[in-house]
Amino acid sequence: MNLLGKYRLLFILMNTGFIGNLTVIYYLSKGITYGQIGLVSAISALGFFLFEVPTGVVADKVSRKTSVLIGMVLFSFGTVILILLRNFPMLVAYAVVSSLGATFVSGSLQAWLFDNLRHIGMEKRYREVMKDVKTLTLIFSAFSISIGAFLAQFYGFTLPLVMMLIMELGAFLTALSIPEYKFMKPEVSYSIHVLHSARELLRPDLLPLVLVSIAVTMSINHFRKFFEPYLGGILATDMGTTLMGTLGVLGIVEVLIKTLPRLIGIRLGKKWSVRAYNLAPILIPVFTALSVLFQNPLFIVLLGILVTVVNTAFGFNVSIEIQHRIPSEKRATVLSLDMMFSAVVMAVFYTLYGFAVDRLGLSEARLLFAVVLFGIGLAFKLASLGPLREPLELRHLVEEP
């Protein structure tokens, strides 16, 4: 199998999860509250804040491949904890382990792929390569989530979680077989390397891109956080069943709104992809508000499809743009710092949102946060028409052949 073939298999195995966002219902079935789930989400985000820079430096100064392999081992350990989940402290342990694993992989995997492509003279095809890779992963993810949802409904959550663990072990073995070509290691000390990387992140042409990315990330996480119990509650009322009795339907819904629309978002033509990128900060909060104001299941699913298409196109463009704007020897650390800043914001958001749901109710909190996030998105949209126009432009589309 050639280099790209191995990367395709790696991404497929890493993204073939059998539960997806249905884990929220798994947590609720264990007696964990919305507030506790929000708190655990905040702990996970803070884990990114604490671990991102050290793991990013490991990737830049030691080996990107080694960093990815360590992360995959931690993923598997976290899944074991999830399989054995009994109470809130165990969920906290899972959040810490999984966030640590994610920080070893985030940034490192993309930097590893980009530098390997550069080694074989294919770095300008990074966008097209990622389109193909993500297309394959989404197809496999669609089937696995559908299967896992029905398995969870009829046999419980343990079986799909064990299947997910098997996929993670397969991903580890695949990553082990992929070579790591020579990359530029910084010769400066740890602290100086981090300081220089931070300066890269604070560049006037990069910081606005990072900030708008964080705003959109907050908006999409708001739409998706507790979406399954929200829609499941509406479906349970209409179908005359319980929340657990809607798992199979929710699995299909997740494929419809989270997996398959990503294919559209990734493969949009440049013209529509840029439009989605430009409108994402305001469209996603608007769609979230509409999902509360008009509580029709089919309408909510349609909104979910549109949200995923817009967010996928936005995230795809931002990730490629950032790769093109940062130097190779600092790439993993800069990406880690980006994740770290985002994690601080998300930790505050998850904590506030989780307890707001406990206090106000799911619908009311969902609507309140949608209004606030729309205001933030509108501010970025107005700025992109004036002082931030140049930093927020997608330069890589001009550079591509």
XYZ file of C-alpha atoms in Angstrom:
401
model
C 0.000 0.000 0.000
C 1.423 3.418 -0.964
C 1.751 6.426 1.333
C -1.604 8.017 0.492
C -3.336 4.654 0.749
C -2.030 4.196 4.287
C -3.159 7.679 5.271
C -6.606 6.972 3.854
C -6.860 3.788 5.906
C -5.600 5.590 9.007
C -8.199 8.346 8.755
C -10.948 5.797 8.087
C -10.094 3.748 11.182
C -9.726 6.852 13.356
C -13.147 8.146 12.343
C -15.101 4.889 12.345
C -16.877 5.408 15.643
C -20.011 3.432 16.397
C -21.751 5.869 18.767
C -20.863 9.432 17.866
C -22.792 12.054 19.811
C -25.096 9.398 21.253
C -22.541 9.191 24.071
C -24.536 12.012 25.712
C -27.472 9.650 26.111
C -25.069 6.985 27.392
C -23.942 9.424 30.088
C -27.534 10.292 30.988
C -28.368 6.568 31.270
C -25.620 6.307 33.906
C -27.322 8.960 36.047
C -25.057 11.847 35.046
C -26.772 15.265 34.790
C -26.561 17.912 32.078
C -24.618 20.142 34.435
C -22.105 17.376 35.117
C -21.776 16.669 31.392
C -21.127 20.367 30.784
C -18.546 20.368 33.577
C -16.804 17.298 32.128
C -16.781 18.978 28.718
C -15.114 21.973 30.359
C -12.551 19.689 32.027
C -11.829 18.120 28.655
C -11.369 21.554 27.121
C -9.054 22.564 29.969
C -7.118 19.378 29.273
C -6.443 20.770 25.821
C -5.282 24.009 27.440
C -2.851 22.203 29.747
C -1.550 19.567 27.352
C -1.553 21.166 23.904
C 1.729 23.075 24.084
C 3.841 20.299 25.692
C 2.539 17.710 23.235
C 2.968 20.114 20.317
C 6.577 20.650 21.274
C 7.061 16.875 21.458
C 5.829 16.679 17.872
C 8.065 19.510 16.654
C 11.226 18.623 18.562
C 11.040 14.810 18.777
C 8.742 13.214 16.209
C 5.271 13.814 14.802
C 4.762 10.081 14.298
C 5.691 9.309 17.908
C 3.284 11.963 19.141
C 0.441 10.472 17.082
C 1.170 6.938 18.302
C 1.152 8.041 21.959
C -2.176 9.760 21.373
C -3.691 6.636 19.856
C -2.651 4.510 22.827
C -4.340 7.020 25.134
C -7.486 6.970 22.963
C -7.749 3.217 23.458
C -7.220 3.537 27.213
C -9.941 6.186 27.357
C -12.361 3.937 25.492
C -11.738 1.176 28.053
C -12.685 3.627 30.811
C -15.812 4.557 28.853
C -16.809 0.898 28.508
C -16.494 0.466 32.288
C -18.206 3.806 33.083
C -20.167 3.732 36.336
C -20.158 7.255 37.789
C -19.142 10.894 37.422
C -15.506 10.489 38.639
C -14.918 7.823 35.983
C -16.289 10.201 33.354
C -13.853 12.855 34.578
C -11.012 10.321 34.219
C -12.161 9.552 30.681
C -12.230 13.275 29.834
C -8.671 13.784 31.081
C -7.235 10.738 29.295
C -9.058 11.372 26.027
C -8.136 15.077 25.972
C -4.482 14.187 26.600
C -4.619 11.706 23.730
C -6.278 14.235 21.461
C -3.566 16.813 22.129
C -0.870 14.354 21.090
C -2.725 13.753 17.804
C -4.129 17.211 17.015
C -1.782 19.265 14.920
C 0.756 16.438 14.808
C -1.255 14.280 12.410
C -1.914 17.127 9.986
C 1.696 18.348 10.219
C 2.959 14.801 9.611
C 0.770 14.422 6.525
C 1.588 17.900 5.162
C 5.346 17.413 5.574
C 5.250 13.950 4.013
C 3.383 15.422 1.045
C 5.994 18.164 0.828
C 8.734 15.507 0.823
C 7.216 13.875 -2.260
C 6.429 17.222 -3.916
C 2.661 17.134 -3.380
C 2.097 19.853 -0.767
C 0.127 22.014 -3.215
C -2.329 19.157 -3.570
C -3.011 19.098 0.175
C -6.530 20.456 -0.270
C -7.456 17.792 -2.828
C -5.839 15.020 -0.805
C -7.807 16.051 2.278
C -11.008 16.156 0.227
C -10.506 12.546 -0.820
C -9.489 11.392 2.660
C -12.414 13.074 4.383
C -14.854 11.761 1.780
C -13.830 8.186 2.498
C -13.907 8.655 6.283
C -17.386 10.154 6.176
C -18.781 7.285 4.136
C -17.447 4.718 6.598
C -18.533 6.850 9.543
C -22.081 7.019 8.192
C -22.412 3.244 8.099
C -20.734 2.671 11.469
C -22.864 5.211 13.365
C -26.079 3.780 11.901
C -25.052 0.266 12.888
C -23.837 1.332 16.330
C -27.050 3.219 17.147
C -29.263 0.176 16.557
C -26.833 -2.082 18.416
C -26.989 0.315 21.367
C -30.790 0.378 21.275
C -31.228 -3.393 21.227
C -28.125 -4.689 23.039
C -26.837 -1.743 25.063
C -23.874 0.563 24.589
C -21.105 -1.904 25.489
C -21.019 -3.729 22.137
C -20.560 -0.629 19.920
C -17.978 0.734 22.363
C -15.956 -2.489 22.095
C -16.172 -2.268 18.305
C -14.854 1.303 18.521
C -11.916 0.067 20.614
C -11.051 -2.473 17.896
C -10.994 0.328 15.288
C -8.666 2.388 17.476
C -6.227 -0.494 17.823
C -6.306 -0.950 14.058
C -5.530 2.753 13.607
C -2.495 2.407 15.871
C -1.085 -0.458 13.807
C -1.689 1.465 10.575
C 0.049 4.592 11.880
C 2.968 2.440 12.958
C 3.468 1.346 9.347
C 3.570 4.885 7.884
C 7.064 6.371 7.456
C 8.089 9.761 8.769
C 10.352 11.581 6.370
C 12.879 14.106 7.592
C 11.389 17.345 8.852
C 12.980 20.556 10.144
C 13.527 20.410 13.888
C 13.961 23.753 15.660
C 17.380 24.099 17.273
C 16.270 26.568 19.952
C 15.283 25.662 23.516
C 11.798 24.530 24.559
C 10.789 27.908 26.005
C 12.155 29.920 23.085
C 10.447 27.596 20.617
C 7.081 28.088 22.350
C 7.607 31.862 22.498
C 8.451 32.048 18.798
C 5.429 29.883 17.967
C 3.176 32.132 20.052
C 4.437 35.122 18.119
C 3.463 33.363 14.908
C -0.048 32.876 16.252
C -0.301 36.561 17.175
C 0.649 37.756 13.697
C -1.900 40.247 12.276
C -2.570 37.947 9.323
C -3.176 34.881 11.528
C -4.818 35.987 14.792
C -8.122 37.175 13.218
C -8.422 33.830 11.423
C -7.911 32.011 14.731
C -10.477 34.166 16.542
C -13.219 33.742 13.967
C -12.503 30.021 13.943
C -13.025 29.895 17.714
C -16.307 31.803 17.367
C -17.634 29.362 14.764
C -16.414 26.390 16.806
C -18.402 27.690 19.757
C -21.488 28.093 17.565
C -21.333 24.591 16.078
C -20.657 23.024 19.473
C -23.655 24.907 20.816
C -25.856 23.481 18.077
C -24.604 19.936 18.665
C -24.253 19.942 22.455
C -27.242 18.079 23.901
C -28.800 17.955 20.412
C -29.523 14.224 20.708
C -31.535 14.428 23.955
C -33.204 17.599 22.640
C -34.408 15.986 19.425
C -34.874 12.635 21.147
C -37.283 14.209 23.626
C -39.357 15.652 20.792
C -39.313 12.324 18.913
C -40.190 10.345 22.058
C -43.292 12.493 22.537
C -44.356 12.111 18.902
C -43.651 8.357 18.825
C -45.043 7.597 22.274
C -41.806 5.991 23.496
C -38.848 6.782 25.744
C -35.556 8.508 24.987
C -33.763 5.142 24.858
C -36.398 3.948 22.398
C -35.330 6.626 19.925
C -31.641 5.608 19.715
C -31.954 3.860 16.346
C -33.744 6.833 14.816
C -31.244 9.233 16.361
C -28.410 7.200 14.843
C -29.933 7.635 11.399
C -30.498 11.330 12.120
C -26.848 11.748 13.116
C -25.797 10.272 9.787
C -28.198 12.602 7.981
C -27.154 15.783 9.752
C -23.555 15.170 10.793
C -21.940 12.663 8.470
C -23.355 12.761 4.958
C -23.652 16.587 4.737
C -19.921 16.780 5.438
C -19.375 15.191 2.053
C -21.195 18.138 0.531
C -19.325 20.652 2.679
C -15.932 19.211 1.761
C -16.643 18.823 -1.932
C -18.355 22.159 -2.523
C -16.980 24.087 -5.488
C -14.662 26.932 -4.580
C -17.331 29.573 -5.134
C -19.885 28.006 -2.768
C -17.186 26.917 -0.336
C -16.029 30.519 0.055
C -19.624 31.688 0.520
C -20.157 29.145 3.295
C -16.883 30.220 4.904
C -17.969 33.870 4.861
C -21.475 33.257 6.223
C -20.766 30.569 8.849
C -20.344 32.965 11.837
C -23.922 34.259 11.495
C -25.766 31.375 9.815
C -25.056 28.702 12.424
C -26.521 30.675 15.395
C -29.552 31.598 13.269
C -30.190 27.934 12.417
C -29.829 27.004 16.102
C -32.422 29.598 17.102
C -34.814 28.369 14.423
C -34.488 24.798 15.752
C -35.959 26.058 19.032
C -38.628 28.375 17.635
C -40.041 25.704 15.293
C -39.881 22.321 17.022
C -40.799 20.108 14.096
C -38.490 17.043 13.887
C -38.162 17.124 10.094
C -37.454 20.862 10.102
C -34.834 20.427 12.834
C -33.134 17.662 10.833
C -33.082 19.932 7.766
C -31.480 22.702 9.834
C -28.931 20.201 11.098
C -28.005 19.277 7.532
C -27.510 22.931 6.584
C -25.474 23.632 9.728
C -23.125 20.748 8.990
C -22.598 21.745 5.357
C -21.782 25.349 6.304
C -19.546 24.416 9.238
C -17.668 21.754 7.280
C -16.880 24.146 4.439
C -15.770 26.762 6.957
C -13.538 24.408 8.952
C -12.056 22.832 5.828
C -11.014 26.220 4.450
C -9.630 27.463 7.768
C -7.543 24.344 8.422
C -5.923 24.516 4.985
C -5.383 28.278 5.213
C -3.596 27.946 8.551
C -1.359 25.162 7.221
C -0.258 27.463 4.410
C 0.429 30.439 6.688
C 2.718 28.859 9.310
C 6.321 27.605 8.935
C 7.013 23.858 8.989
C 9.367 23.797 11.989
C 6.707 25.478 14.190
C 3.610 23.934 12.658
C 2.592 21.465 15.381
C 3.259 23.897 18.235
C 1.394 26.765 16.555
C -1.591 24.472 15.959
C -1.382 23.339 19.576
C -1.408 26.936 20.807
C -4.437 27.555 18.618
C -6.213 24.584 20.209
C -5.142 25.790 23.654
C -6.697 29.231 23.226
C -9.842 27.663 21.827
C -9.978 25.241 24.753
C -10.057 28.056 27.322
C -13.029 29.659 25.592
C -14.816 26.335 25.198
C -14.248 25.398 28.851
C -16.060 28.555 29.967
C -18.782 27.996 27.387
C -19.452 24.348 28.323
C -19.634 25.162 32.023
C -22.059 28.039 31.544
C -24.178 26.177 29.008
C -24.426 22.961 31.016
C -25.631 24.682 34.167
C -27.875 27.032 32.153
C -29.645 23.949 30.766
C -30.153 22.580 34.285
C -31.539 25.929 35.451
C -33.520 27.216 32.442
C -34.330 24.065 30.511
C -32.814 22.802 27.264
C -34.927 24.858 24.844
C -34.613 28.140 26.727
C -30.847 27.865 27.209
C -30.418 26.839 23.587
C -32.243 29.956 22.379
C -30.447 32.333 24.775
C -26.986 31.193 23.720
C -27.958 31.318 20.038
C -28.772 35.023 20.368
C -25.450 35.769 22.100
C -23.436 33.808 19.514
C -25.254 35.546 16.672
C -24.079 38.881 18.062
C -20.478 37.649 18.133
C -20.732 36.274 14.596
C -22.277 39.498 13.301
C -19.372 41.490 14.751
C -16.883 39.326 12.849
C -18.912 39.579 9.656
C -18.946 43.374 9.801
C -15.209 43.438 10.572
C -14.513 41.184 7.567
C -16.000 43.877 5.343
C -13.584 46.457 6.731
C -10.454 46.210 8.899
C -10.242 42.401 8.868
C -10.944 41.909 5.184
C -7.402 40.987 4.183
C -6.561 38.668 7.142
C -9.793 36.709 6.664
C -9.377 36.188 2.914
C -8.568 32.655 1.744
C -5.142 33.116 0.180
C -4.476 29.439 -0.473
C -7.142 29.390 -3.200
C -5.090 31.935 -5.127
C -1.850 29.993 -4.604
C -3.218 26.656 -5.788
C -2.434 25.587 -9.376
